[in-house]
Structures are given as structure tokens and as C-alpha cells.
Amino acid sequence: SCSPPLQPHRPKQQRGVRLELQYPQSRSSERLLWVAGELAGSRTMSDTQSIPLSVIIPVYNDPEGLETTVESLLDQTVDDYEILVADNGSTDLTRKLAKAYATRDRVRRVVEDEIQGSYAARNAGIDFARGDLLCFVDADMWVDDDWVARVQERMQKDDIDYLGGNVEVGIKRETLCAQYNRQTGFPIEQHIKTKQFAPTCCLVTRRAVIDEVGDFDERLVSAGDAEFGKRVYRAGYDQRFADDITMYH
């Protein structure tokens, strides 16, 4: 059964966002759905307790991508973080899979089904996130098992406000085109230096930054990461790139 909807950390206007909690296990989407109805339990982490880091994953009709991302994020060397699946009104297996994952103690499911768009979904995740650090990861990406620990260490050690991580493109077959895509597909460092933004597939920022400059412009279909990054830059926050904090796409 679902727990009652929680109150968001920052109330939203003109939008109904809700958070649902439920219970899973297993890497197979089909088995996840099967065991979800069989499991029961209780959470050990308070739903209002502040924690160091939240990972927000917007998703729409991509169960395979969601499974890839969440499984890698569950297999981390630290445990003081949470995962928020921001379901943007999925109509396929994604919705049930997200519900099943939300049975894990570390995973919560936020539903944004009134405004269609990845930035609206990310904002829904922000509303319910408890972390002081907010990480944005796309469904269909994966990370190493020390990724969360590396993010926390770098943000705290260097007192960073806004960080873009490295993205490596997975290549199934080595061709000239594949080599080009791998070298030029995600020029994150160049974007940060010359355009003042990091893509939202590999972005980490502090909640304090969003509290000051505002969240993503959910009216935008694309380039919301650039618009947000420029607001952060104009507000005087430091923007960095970390080539040793890698994600895979």
C-alpha cells in the first residue's frame, strides 16, 4: 500500500505534484513487478530528515533506461543519500517499475503528470528532495559504485556551488563515426567555460543555489539547463567541471 502523500519542502504554485512510496528487488523489470506485490516492510529513514545528497531522475516511458540508472545508483559505497524517480506521467511499464523501485528504503517516487516536460519533472524532484546537494541524472545513464562518494567529497572539499561531471559515451561497435561521437558528444567542460552551463544529465548543485536563483523554467521544452546555468552564473556562483566524476551514456 502507498503511504499518504508528503508535503514538499518548497510548495509549488499552479501544479499538483505528489510523492508515492511502495516495495521491490531484482534486476528484471518483470520480476520487479512480480515481487512488488509480495513484499512489505517499513522505512528506516525519515521522509523529512535532511540528508547530504539527493539524486533526481526524470523519466517518461523508458523502463529499461530507468532500470539501468537506478540499479547503478543503488549499488554505491556510501548510504547517506536518496534517489528520487520523477515520473512525468508515464503510460507504460515505467510507472509500475518506478512504483516497485519506490519500495526500496533509499528510493522515492514523485509524480508530475500535469505538466509534460523533463524540467517540470526535475522541479517536482527538487520539491521533495531532502538533500543539501542535488544531483540530476537522466534515465538511461549509469555510474560507478563510488560516484556518490566522489560527488560528496569533491563538492565539500572544494566548496563547489555548481558542478558538471564527465560523460562517456558507450560504444557498441568501434567505427569512425563512433569514435567521433565519443570524443565530441558531451563537451561538458567547454559548455561550462564558454556557455556557463552543464547539461542536466550530469549536473550537481547546492539547494542553496536553487533557493536563490529559482528552479528550472518548466515552460521550456529544451535548453532549460542553459537558461538555469546562466542564472547561476549571473548570481555569482562558482561553476566547475570534474573530469574524474564520470557518468556513462
PDB file of C-alpha atoms in Angstrom:
ATOM      1  CA  SER A   1       0.000   0.000   0.000  1.00  0.00           C
ATOM      2  CA  CYS A   2       1.063   3.590  -0.538  1.00  0.00           C
ATOM      3  CA  SER A   3       1.910   5.959   2.256  1.00  0.00           C
ATOM      4  CA  PRO A   4      -0.015   9.260   2.382  1.00  0.00           C
ATOM      5  CA  PRO A   5       1.382  11.984   0.124  1.00  0.00           C
ATOM      6  CA  LEU A   6       4.096  14.031   1.786  1.00  0.00           C
ATOM      7  CA  GLN A   7       4.353  17.785   1.910  1.00  0.00           C
ATOM      8  CA  PRO A   8       7.042  19.146  -0.425  1.00  0.00           C
ATOM      9  CA  HIS A   9       9.957  21.088   1.011  1.00  0.00           C
ATOM     10  CA  ARG A  10       9.029  24.050  -1.192  1.00  0.00           C
ATOM     11  CA  PRO A  11       5.301  24.417  -2.030  1.00  0.00           C
ATOM     12  CA  LYS A  12       4.551  24.709  -5.737  1.00  0.00           C
ATOM     13  CA  GLN A  13       2.023  27.018  -7.293  1.00  0.00           C
ATOM     14  CA  GLN A  14      -0.247  26.007 -10.185  1.00  0.00           C
ATOM     15  CA  ARG A  15       0.862  22.386 -10.136  1.00  0.00           C
ATOM     16  CA  GLY A  16      -0.210  19.217  -8.412  1.00  0.00           C
ATOM     17  CA  VAL A  17       2.820  17.118  -7.524  1.00  0.00           C
ATOM     18  CA  ARG A  18       2.607  14.052  -5.324  1.00  0.00           C
ATOM     19  CA  LEU A  19       5.046  11.609  -3.856  1.00  0.00           C
ATOM     20  CA  GLU A  20       4.265   7.915  -3.638  1.00  0.00           C
ATOM     21  CA  LEU A  21       6.038   5.229  -1.635  1.00  0.00           C
ATOM     22  CA  GLN A  22       5.718   1.476  -2.264  1.00  0.00           C
ATOM     23  CA  TYR A  23       8.280  -2.035  -2.219  1.00  0.00           C
ATOM     24  CA  PRO A  24      10.864  -4.174  -4.837  1.00  0.00           C
ATOM     25  CA  GLN A  25      14.021  -6.146  -5.667  1.00  0.00           C
ATOM     26  CA  SER A  26      15.662  -7.874  -8.669  1.00  0.00           C
ATOM     27  CA  ARG A  27      17.200  -6.556 -11.878  1.00  0.00           C
ATOM     28  CA  SER A  28      14.451  -7.846 -14.145  1.00  0.00           C
ATOM     29  CA  SER A  29      11.574  -5.457 -14.822  1.00  0.00           C
ATOM     30  CA  GLU A  30       9.126  -8.346 -14.938  1.00  0.00           C
ATOM     31  CA  ARG A  31      10.360  -9.844 -11.670  1.00  0.00           C
ATOM     32  CA  LEU A  32      10.378  -6.398 -10.077  1.00  0.00           C
ATOM     33  CA  LEU A  33       6.674  -6.096 -10.780  1.00  0.00           C
ATOM     34  CA  TRP A  34       6.032  -9.623  -9.503  1.00  0.00           C
ATOM     35  CA  VAL A  35       7.847  -9.205  -6.196  1.00  0.00           C
ATOM     36  CA  ALA A  36       6.478  -5.701  -5.664  1.00  0.00           C
ATOM     37  CA  GLY A  37       3.116  -7.161  -4.747  1.00  0.00           C
ATOM     38  CA  GLU A  38       4.697  -9.753  -2.444  1.00  0.00           C
ATOM     39  CA  LEU A  39       6.935  -7.582  -0.323  1.00  0.00           C
ATOM     40  CA  ALA A  40       6.136  -5.464   2.691  1.00  0.00           C
ATOM     41  CA  GLY A  41       8.293  -3.550   5.134  1.00  0.00           C
ATOM     42  CA  SER A  42       8.967  -0.251   6.773  1.00  0.00           C
ATOM     43  CA  ARG A  43      11.359   2.564   6.025  1.00  0.00           C
ATOM     44  CA  THR A  44      14.233   3.277   8.343  1.00  0.00           C
ATOM     45  CA  MET A  45      14.864   6.800   7.072  1.00  0.00           C
ATOM     46  CA  SER A  46      12.537   9.659   7.985  1.00  0.00           C
ATOM     47  CA  ASP A  47      10.790  11.199   4.989  1.00  0.00           C
ATOM     48  CA  THR A  48      11.513  14.698   6.318  1.00  0.00           C
ATOM     49  CA  GLN A  49      15.032  14.144   7.636  1.00  0.00           C
ATOM     50  CA  SER A  50      17.686  16.236   5.886  1.00  0.00           C
ATOM     51  CA  ILE A  51      20.433  14.193   4.215  1.00  0.00           C
ATOM     52  CA  PRO A  52      23.654  15.089   2.371  1.00  0.00           C
ATOM     53  CA  LEU A  53      22.623  14.252  -1.193  1.00  0.00           C
ATOM     54  CA  SER A  54      19.596  13.607  -3.410  1.00  0.00           C
ATOM     55  CA  VAL A  55      19.747  12.130  -6.923  1.00  0.00           C
ATOM     56  CA  ILE A  56      16.823  13.202  -9.133  1.00  0.00           C
ATOM     57  CA  ILE A  57      15.955  11.101 -12.197  1.00  0.00           C
ATOM     58  CA  PRO A  58      13.264  12.456 -14.552  1.00  0.00           C
ATOM     59  CA  VAL A  59      11.680   9.716 -16.631  1.00  0.00           C
ATOM     60  CA  TYR A  60       8.922   9.267 -19.182  1.00  0.00           C
ATOM     61  CA  ASN A  61       8.100   5.918 -20.790  1.00  0.00           C
ATOM     62  CA  ASP A  62      11.590   4.424 -20.500  1.00  0.00           C
ATOM     63  CA  PRO A  63      11.532   1.368 -18.208  1.00  0.00           C
ATOM     64  CA  GLU A  64      14.812  -0.081 -19.481  1.00  0.00           C
ATOM     65  CA  GLY A  65      16.637   3.224 -19.035  1.00  0.00           C
ATOM     66  CA  LEU A  66      15.177   3.693 -15.564  1.00  0.00           C
ATOM     67  CA  GLU A  67      16.247   0.217 -14.503  1.00  0.00           C
ATOM     68  CA  THR A  68      19.802   0.803 -15.754  1.00  0.00           C
ATOM     69  CA  THR A  69      20.131   4.080 -13.871  1.00  0.00           C
ATOM     70  CA  VAL A  70      18.501   3.109 -10.581  1.00  0.00           C
ATOM     71  CA  GLU A  71      20.345  -0.205 -10.305  1.00  0.00           C
ATOM     72  CA  SER A  72      23.711   1.537 -10.643  1.00  0.00           C
ATOM     73  CA  LEU A  73      22.717   4.180  -8.111  1.00  0.00           C
ATOM     74  CA  LEU A  74      21.566   1.593  -5.577  1.00  0.00           C
ATOM     75  CA  ASP A  75      24.956  -0.126  -5.724  1.00  0.00           C
ATOM     76  CA  GLN A  76      27.045   2.605  -4.046  1.00  0.00           C
ATOM     77  CA  THR A  77      29.807   2.531  -1.451  1.00  0.00           C
ATOM     78  CA  VAL A  78      28.014   5.037   0.824  1.00  0.00           C
ATOM     79  CA  ASP A  79      24.452   5.071   2.129  1.00  0.00           C
ATOM     80  CA  ASP A  80      23.709   8.675   3.183  1.00  0.00           C
ATOM     81  CA  TYR A  81      21.796   9.654   0.032  1.00  0.00           C
ATOM     82  CA  GLU A  82      18.410   9.183  -1.617  1.00  0.00           C
ATOM     83  CA  ILE A  83      17.107   8.561  -5.139  1.00  0.00           C
ATOM     84  CA  LEU A  84      14.001  10.354  -6.406  1.00  0.00           C
ATOM     85  CA  VAL A  85      12.362   8.965  -9.543  1.00  0.00           C
ATOM     86  CA  ALA A  86      10.415  11.861 -11.056  1.00  0.00           C
ATOM     87  CA  ASP A  87       7.805  10.156 -13.219  1.00  0.00           C
ATOM     88  CA  ASN A  88       6.482  12.602 -15.813  1.00  0.00           C
ATOM     89  CA  GLY A  89       3.152  10.822 -16.307  1.00  0.00           C
ATOM     90  CA  SER A  90       4.445   7.624 -17.900  1.00  0.00           C
ATOM     91  CA  THR A  91       1.839   5.418 -19.578  1.00  0.00           C
ATOM     92  CA  ASP A  92       3.825   2.182 -19.937  1.00  0.00           C
ATOM     93  CA  LEU A  93       5.770  -0.200 -17.702  1.00  0.00           C
ATOM     94  CA  THR A  94       7.796   2.743 -16.386  1.00  0.00           C
ATOM     95  CA  ARG A  95       5.040   3.740 -13.972  1.00  0.00           C
ATOM     96  CA  LYS A  96       4.818   0.277 -12.392  1.00  0.00           C
ATOM     97  CA  LEU A  97       8.583  -0.122 -12.331  1.00  0.00           C
ATOM     98  CA  ALA A  98       9.004   3.243 -10.596  1.00  0.00           C
ATOM     99  CA  LYS A  99       6.389   2.207  -8.033  1.00  0.00           C
ATOM    100  CA  ALA A 100       8.247  -1.037  -7.442  1.00  0.00           C
ATOM    101  CA  TYR A 101      11.584   0.722  -7.007  1.00  0.00           C
ATOM    102  CA  ALA A 102       9.968   3.107  -4.534  1.00  0.00           C
ATOM    103  CA  THR A 103       9.660   0.199  -2.140  1.00  0.00           C
ATOM    104  CA  ARG A 104      13.394   0.396  -1.551  1.00  0.00           C
ATOM    105  CA  ASP A 105      14.368   2.271   1.578  1.00  0.00           C
ATOM    106  CA  ARG A 106      16.520   4.658  -0.453  1.00  0.00           C
ATOM    107  CA  VAL A 107      14.134   5.330  -3.362  1.00  0.00           C
ATOM    108  CA  ARG A 108      11.106   7.598  -3.586  1.00  0.00           C
ATOM    109  CA  ARG A 109       8.750   8.219  -6.497  1.00  0.00           C
ATOM    110  CA  VAL A 110       7.470  11.679  -7.372  1.00  0.00           C
ATOM    111  CA  VAL A 111       4.678  12.027  -9.923  1.00  0.00           C
ATOM    112  CA  GLU A 112       4.410  15.092 -12.161  1.00  0.00           C
ATOM    113  CA  ASP A 113       1.599  14.341 -14.589  1.00  0.00           C
ATOM    114  CA  GLU A 114       0.067  17.789 -15.037  1.00  0.00           C
ATOM    115  CA  ILE A 115       2.961  19.451 -16.895  1.00  0.00           C
ATOM    116  CA  GLN A 116       4.658  17.396 -19.610  1.00  0.00           C
ATOM    117  CA  GLY A 117       8.370  18.101 -19.765  1.00  0.00           C
ATOM    118  CA  SER A 118      11.642  16.999 -18.224  1.00  0.00           C
ATOM    119  CA  TYR A 119      12.182  20.325 -16.453  1.00  0.00           C
ATOM    120  CA  ALA A 120       8.812  20.088 -14.734  1.00  0.00           C
ATOM    121  CA  ALA A 121       9.732  16.559 -13.638  1.00  0.00           C
ATOM    122  CA  ARG A 122      13.080  17.755 -12.278  1.00  0.00           C
ATOM    123  CA  ASN A 123      11.347  20.558 -10.385  1.00  0.00           C
ATOM    124  CA  ALA A 124       8.976  18.013  -8.849  1.00  0.00           C
ATOM    125  CA  GLY A 125      12.007  16.097  -7.642  1.00  0.00           C
ATOM    126  CA  ILE A 126      13.520  19.263  -6.204  1.00  0.00           C
ATOM    127  CA  ASP A 127      10.306  19.963  -4.269  1.00  0.00           C
ATOM    128  CA  PHE A 128      10.530  16.666  -2.388  1.00  0.00           C
ATOM    129  CA  ALA A 129      14.309  16.236  -2.208  1.00  0.00           C
ATOM    130  CA  ARG A 130      15.834  16.272   1.266  1.00  0.00           C
ATOM    131  CA  GLY A 131      19.459  16.587   0.186  1.00  0.00           C
ATOM    132  CA  ASP A 132      21.688  19.613   0.597  1.00  0.00           C
ATOM    133  CA  LEU A 133      23.311  18.553  -2.677  1.00  0.00           C
ATOM    134  CA  LEU A 134      21.010  17.948  -5.661  1.00  0.00           C
ATOM    135  CA  CYS A 135      22.255  15.696  -8.472  1.00  0.00           C
ATOM    136  CA  PHE A 136      20.431  15.403 -11.791  1.00  0.00           C
ATOM    137  CA  VAL A 137      20.840  12.204 -13.780  1.00  0.00           C
ATOM    138  CA  ASP A 138      18.945  11.084 -16.889  1.00  0.00           C
ATOM    139  CA  ALA A 139      17.219   7.717 -17.056  1.00  0.00           C
ATOM    140  CA  ASP A 140      19.417   5.526 -19.319  1.00  0.00           C
ATOM    141  CA  MET A 141      22.723   6.581 -17.767  1.00  0.00           C
ATOM    142  CA  TRP A 142      24.779   4.639 -15.235  1.00  0.00           C
ATOM    143  CA  VAL A 143      27.565   5.371 -12.765  1.00  0.00           C
ATOM    144  CA  ASP A 144      30.398   3.598 -10.928  1.00  0.00           C
ATOM    145  CA  ASP A 145      29.811   2.370  -7.387  1.00  0.00           C
ATOM    146  CA  ASP A 146      31.841   5.229  -5.873  1.00  0.00           C
ATOM    147  CA  TRP A 147      30.082   8.003  -7.835  1.00  0.00           C
ATOM    148  CA  VAL A 148      28.014   9.341  -4.930  1.00  0.00           C
ATOM    149  CA  ALA A 149      31.056   9.306  -2.629  1.00  0.00           C
ATOM    150  CA  ARG A 150      33.147  11.177  -5.222  1.00  0.00           C
ATOM    151  CA  VAL A 151      30.455  13.816  -5.721  1.00  0.00           C
ATOM    152  CA  GLN A 152      30.116  14.405  -1.985  1.00  0.00           C
ATOM    153  CA  GLU A 153      33.872  14.586  -1.463  1.00  0.00           C
ATOM    154  CA  ARG A 154      34.503  16.994  -4.340  1.00  0.00           C
ATOM    155  CA  MET A 155      31.611  19.336  -3.505  1.00  0.00           C
ATOM    156  CA  GLN A 156      32.603  19.568   0.155  1.00  0.00           C
ATOM    157  CA  LYS A 157      36.389  19.582  -0.221  1.00  0.00           C
ATOM    158  CA  ASP A 158      36.450  22.336  -2.840  1.00  0.00           C
ATOM    159  CA  ASP A 159      33.318  24.143  -1.597  1.00  0.00           C
ATOM    160  CA  ILE A 160      31.701  23.991  -5.054  1.00  0.00           C
ATOM    161  CA  ASP A 161      28.291  25.502  -5.774  1.00  0.00           C
ATOM    162  CA  TYR A 162      27.643  24.123  -9.281  1.00  0.00           C
ATOM    163  CA  LEU A 163      29.407  21.153 -10.839  1.00  0.00           C
ATOM    164  CA  GLY A 164      29.293  19.413 -14.207  1.00  0.00           C
ATOM    165  CA  GLY A 165      30.573  15.844 -14.341  1.00  0.00           C
ATOM    166  CA  ASN A 166      32.239  13.961 -17.143  1.00  0.00           C
ATOM    167  CA  VAL A 167      30.097  11.877 -19.525  1.00  0.00           C
ATOM    168  CA  GLU A 168      31.487   8.963 -21.506  1.00  0.00           C
ATOM    169  CA  VAL A 169      29.518   7.572 -24.421  1.00  0.00           C
ATOM    170  CA  GLY A 170      29.162   3.805 -24.529  1.00  0.00           C
ATOM    171  CA  ILE A 171      30.230   2.457 -27.920  1.00  0.00           C
ATOM    172  CA  LYS A 172      28.832  -0.891 -29.067  1.00  0.00           C
ATOM    173  CA  ARG A 173      30.864  -1.040 -32.294  1.00  0.00           C
ATOM    174  CA  GLU A 174      34.094   0.863 -32.948  1.00  0.00           C
ATOM    175  CA  THR A 175      33.660   2.851 -36.163  1.00  0.00           C
ATOM    176  CA  LEU A 176      34.963   6.248 -37.273  1.00  0.00           C
ATOM    177  CA  CYS A 177      31.538   7.718 -36.532  1.00  0.00           C
ATOM    178  CA  ALA A 178      31.519   6.084 -33.098  1.00  0.00           C
ATOM    179  CA  GLN A 179      34.972   7.482 -32.320  1.00  0.00           C
ATOM    180  CA  TYR A 180      33.819  10.966 -33.322  1.00  0.00           C
ATOM    181  CA  ASN A 181      30.694  10.734 -31.178  1.00  0.00           C
ATOM    182  CA  ARG A 182      32.716   9.573 -28.202  1.00  0.00           C
ATOM    183  CA  GLN A 183      35.129  12.482 -28.498  1.00  0.00           C
ATOM    184  CA  THR A 184      32.605  15.238 -29.236  1.00  0.00           C
ATOM    185  CA  GLY A 185      29.276  14.020 -27.871  1.00  0.00           C
ATOM    186  CA  PHE A 186      29.424  15.675 -24.443  1.00  0.00           C
ATOM    187  CA  PRO A 187      31.829  18.664 -24.323  1.00  0.00           C
ATOM    188  CA  ILE A 188      30.826  19.469 -20.739  1.00  0.00           C
ATOM    189  CA  GLU A 189      33.961  21.391 -19.801  1.00  0.00           C
ATOM    190  CA  GLN A 190      33.655  23.597 -22.879  1.00  0.00           C
ATOM    191  CA  HIS A 191      29.985  24.336 -22.139  1.00  0.00           C
ATOM    192  CA  ILE A 192      30.797  25.402 -18.581  1.00  0.00           C
ATOM    193  CA  LYS A 193      33.731  27.609 -19.588  1.00  0.00           C
ATOM    194  CA  THR A 194      32.185  29.299 -22.611  1.00  0.00           C
ATOM    195  CA  LYS A 195      28.422  28.980 -22.178  1.00  0.00           C
ATOM    196  CA  GLN A 196      28.115  28.909 -18.371  1.00  0.00           C
ATOM    197  CA  PHE A 197      26.116  25.709 -18.021  1.00  0.00           C
ATOM    198  CA  ALA A 198      26.343  21.940 -17.649  1.00  0.00           C
ATOM    199  CA  PRO A 199      23.730  19.617 -19.165  1.00  0.00           C
ATOM    200  CA  THR A 200      21.160  18.351 -16.683  1.00  0.00           C
ATOM    201  CA  CYS A 201      22.230  14.765 -17.349  1.00  0.00           C
ATOM    202  CA  CYS A 202      25.377  15.345 -15.265  1.00  0.00           C
ATOM    203  CA  LEU A 203      24.667  18.344 -13.045  1.00  0.00           C
ATOM    204  CA  VAL A 204      25.207  18.777  -9.302  1.00  0.00           C
ATOM    205  CA  THR A 205      24.251  21.922  -7.425  1.00  0.00           C
ATOM    206  CA  ARG A 206      23.502  23.013  -3.895  1.00  0.00           C
ATOM    207  CA  ARG A 207      19.966  23.513  -2.670  1.00  0.00           C
ATOM    208  CA  ALA A 208      21.033  26.972  -1.500  1.00  0.00           C
ATOM    209  CA  VAL A 209      21.771  27.904  -5.128  1.00  0.00           C
ATOM    210  CA  ILE A 210      18.300  26.893  -6.284  1.00  0.00           C
ATOM    211  CA  ASP A 211      16.733  28.640  -3.313  1.00  0.00           C
ATOM    212  CA  GLU A 212      18.346  31.867  -4.505  1.00  0.00           C
ATOM    213  CA  VAL A 213      18.104  31.718  -8.311  1.00  0.00           C
ATOM    214  CA  GLY A 214      14.993  29.535  -8.666  1.00  0.00           C
ATOM    215  CA  ASP A 215      14.499  26.118 -10.220  1.00  0.00           C
ATOM    216  CA  PHE A 216      14.221  25.136 -13.901  1.00  0.00           C
ATOM    217  CA  ASP A 217      11.926  27.021 -16.265  1.00  0.00           C
ATOM    218  CA  GLU A 218       9.366  24.307 -16.935  1.00  0.00           C
ATOM    219  CA  ARG A 219       7.882  26.273 -19.819  1.00  0.00           C
ATOM    220  CA  LEU A 220      10.905  25.274 -21.884  1.00  0.00           C
ATOM    221  CA  VAL A 221      10.988  22.103 -23.951  1.00  0.00           C
ATOM    222  CA  SER A 222      14.768  22.261 -24.366  1.00  0.00           C
ATOM    223  CA  ALA A 223      17.750  24.403 -23.298  1.00  0.00           C
ATOM    224  CA  GLY A 224      16.413  24.712 -19.764  1.00  0.00           C
ATOM    225  CA  ASP A 225      19.814  23.623 -18.477  1.00  0.00           C
ATOM    226  CA  ALA A 226      21.462  26.542 -20.314  1.00  0.00           C
ATOM    227  CA  GLU A 227      18.894  29.035 -19.045  1.00  0.00           C
ATOM    228  CA  PHE A 228      19.335  27.792 -15.468  1.00  0.00           C
ATOM    229  CA  GLY A 229      23.132  27.781 -15.719  1.00  0.00           C
ATOM    230  CA  LYS A 230      23.219  31.388 -16.891  1.00  0.00           C
ATOM    231  CA  ARG A 231      21.083  32.450 -13.911  1.00  0.00           C
ATOM    232  CA  VAL A 232      23.543  30.680 -11.621  1.00  0.00           C
ATOM    233  CA  TYR A 233      26.467  32.403 -13.349  1.00  0.00           C
ATOM    234  CA  ARG A 234      24.872  35.861 -13.161  1.00  0.00           C
ATOM    235  CA  ALA A 235      24.237  35.328  -9.448  1.00  0.00           C
ATOM    236  CA  GLY A 236      27.998  34.986  -8.971  1.00  0.00           C
ATOM    237  CA  TYR A 237      28.219  31.295  -8.114  1.00  0.00           C
ATOM    238  CA  ASP A 238      31.312  29.300  -8.979  1.00  0.00           C
ATOM    239  CA  GLN A 239      30.858  26.784 -11.810  1.00  0.00           C
ATOM    240  CA  ARG A 240      33.261  23.866 -12.094  1.00  0.00           C
ATOM    241  CA  PHE A 241      33.921  20.774 -14.174  1.00  0.00           C
ATOM    242  CA  ALA A 242      35.145  17.446 -12.748  1.00  0.00           C
ATOM    243  CA  ASP A 243      36.673  15.099 -15.307  1.00  0.00           C
ATOM    244  CA  ASP A 244      37.154  12.355 -12.689  1.00  0.00           C
ATOM    245  CA  ILE A 245      33.456  12.176 -11.728  1.00  0.00           C
ATOM    246  CA  THR A 246      32.237  10.138 -14.658  1.00  0.00           C
ATOM    247  CA  MET A 247      28.834   9.008 -15.863  1.00  0.00           C
ATOM    248  CA  TYR A 248      28.130   6.689 -18.766  1.00  0.00           C
ATOM    249  CA  HIS A 249      25.544   7.073 -21.513  1.00  0.00           C
TER     250      HIS A 249
END
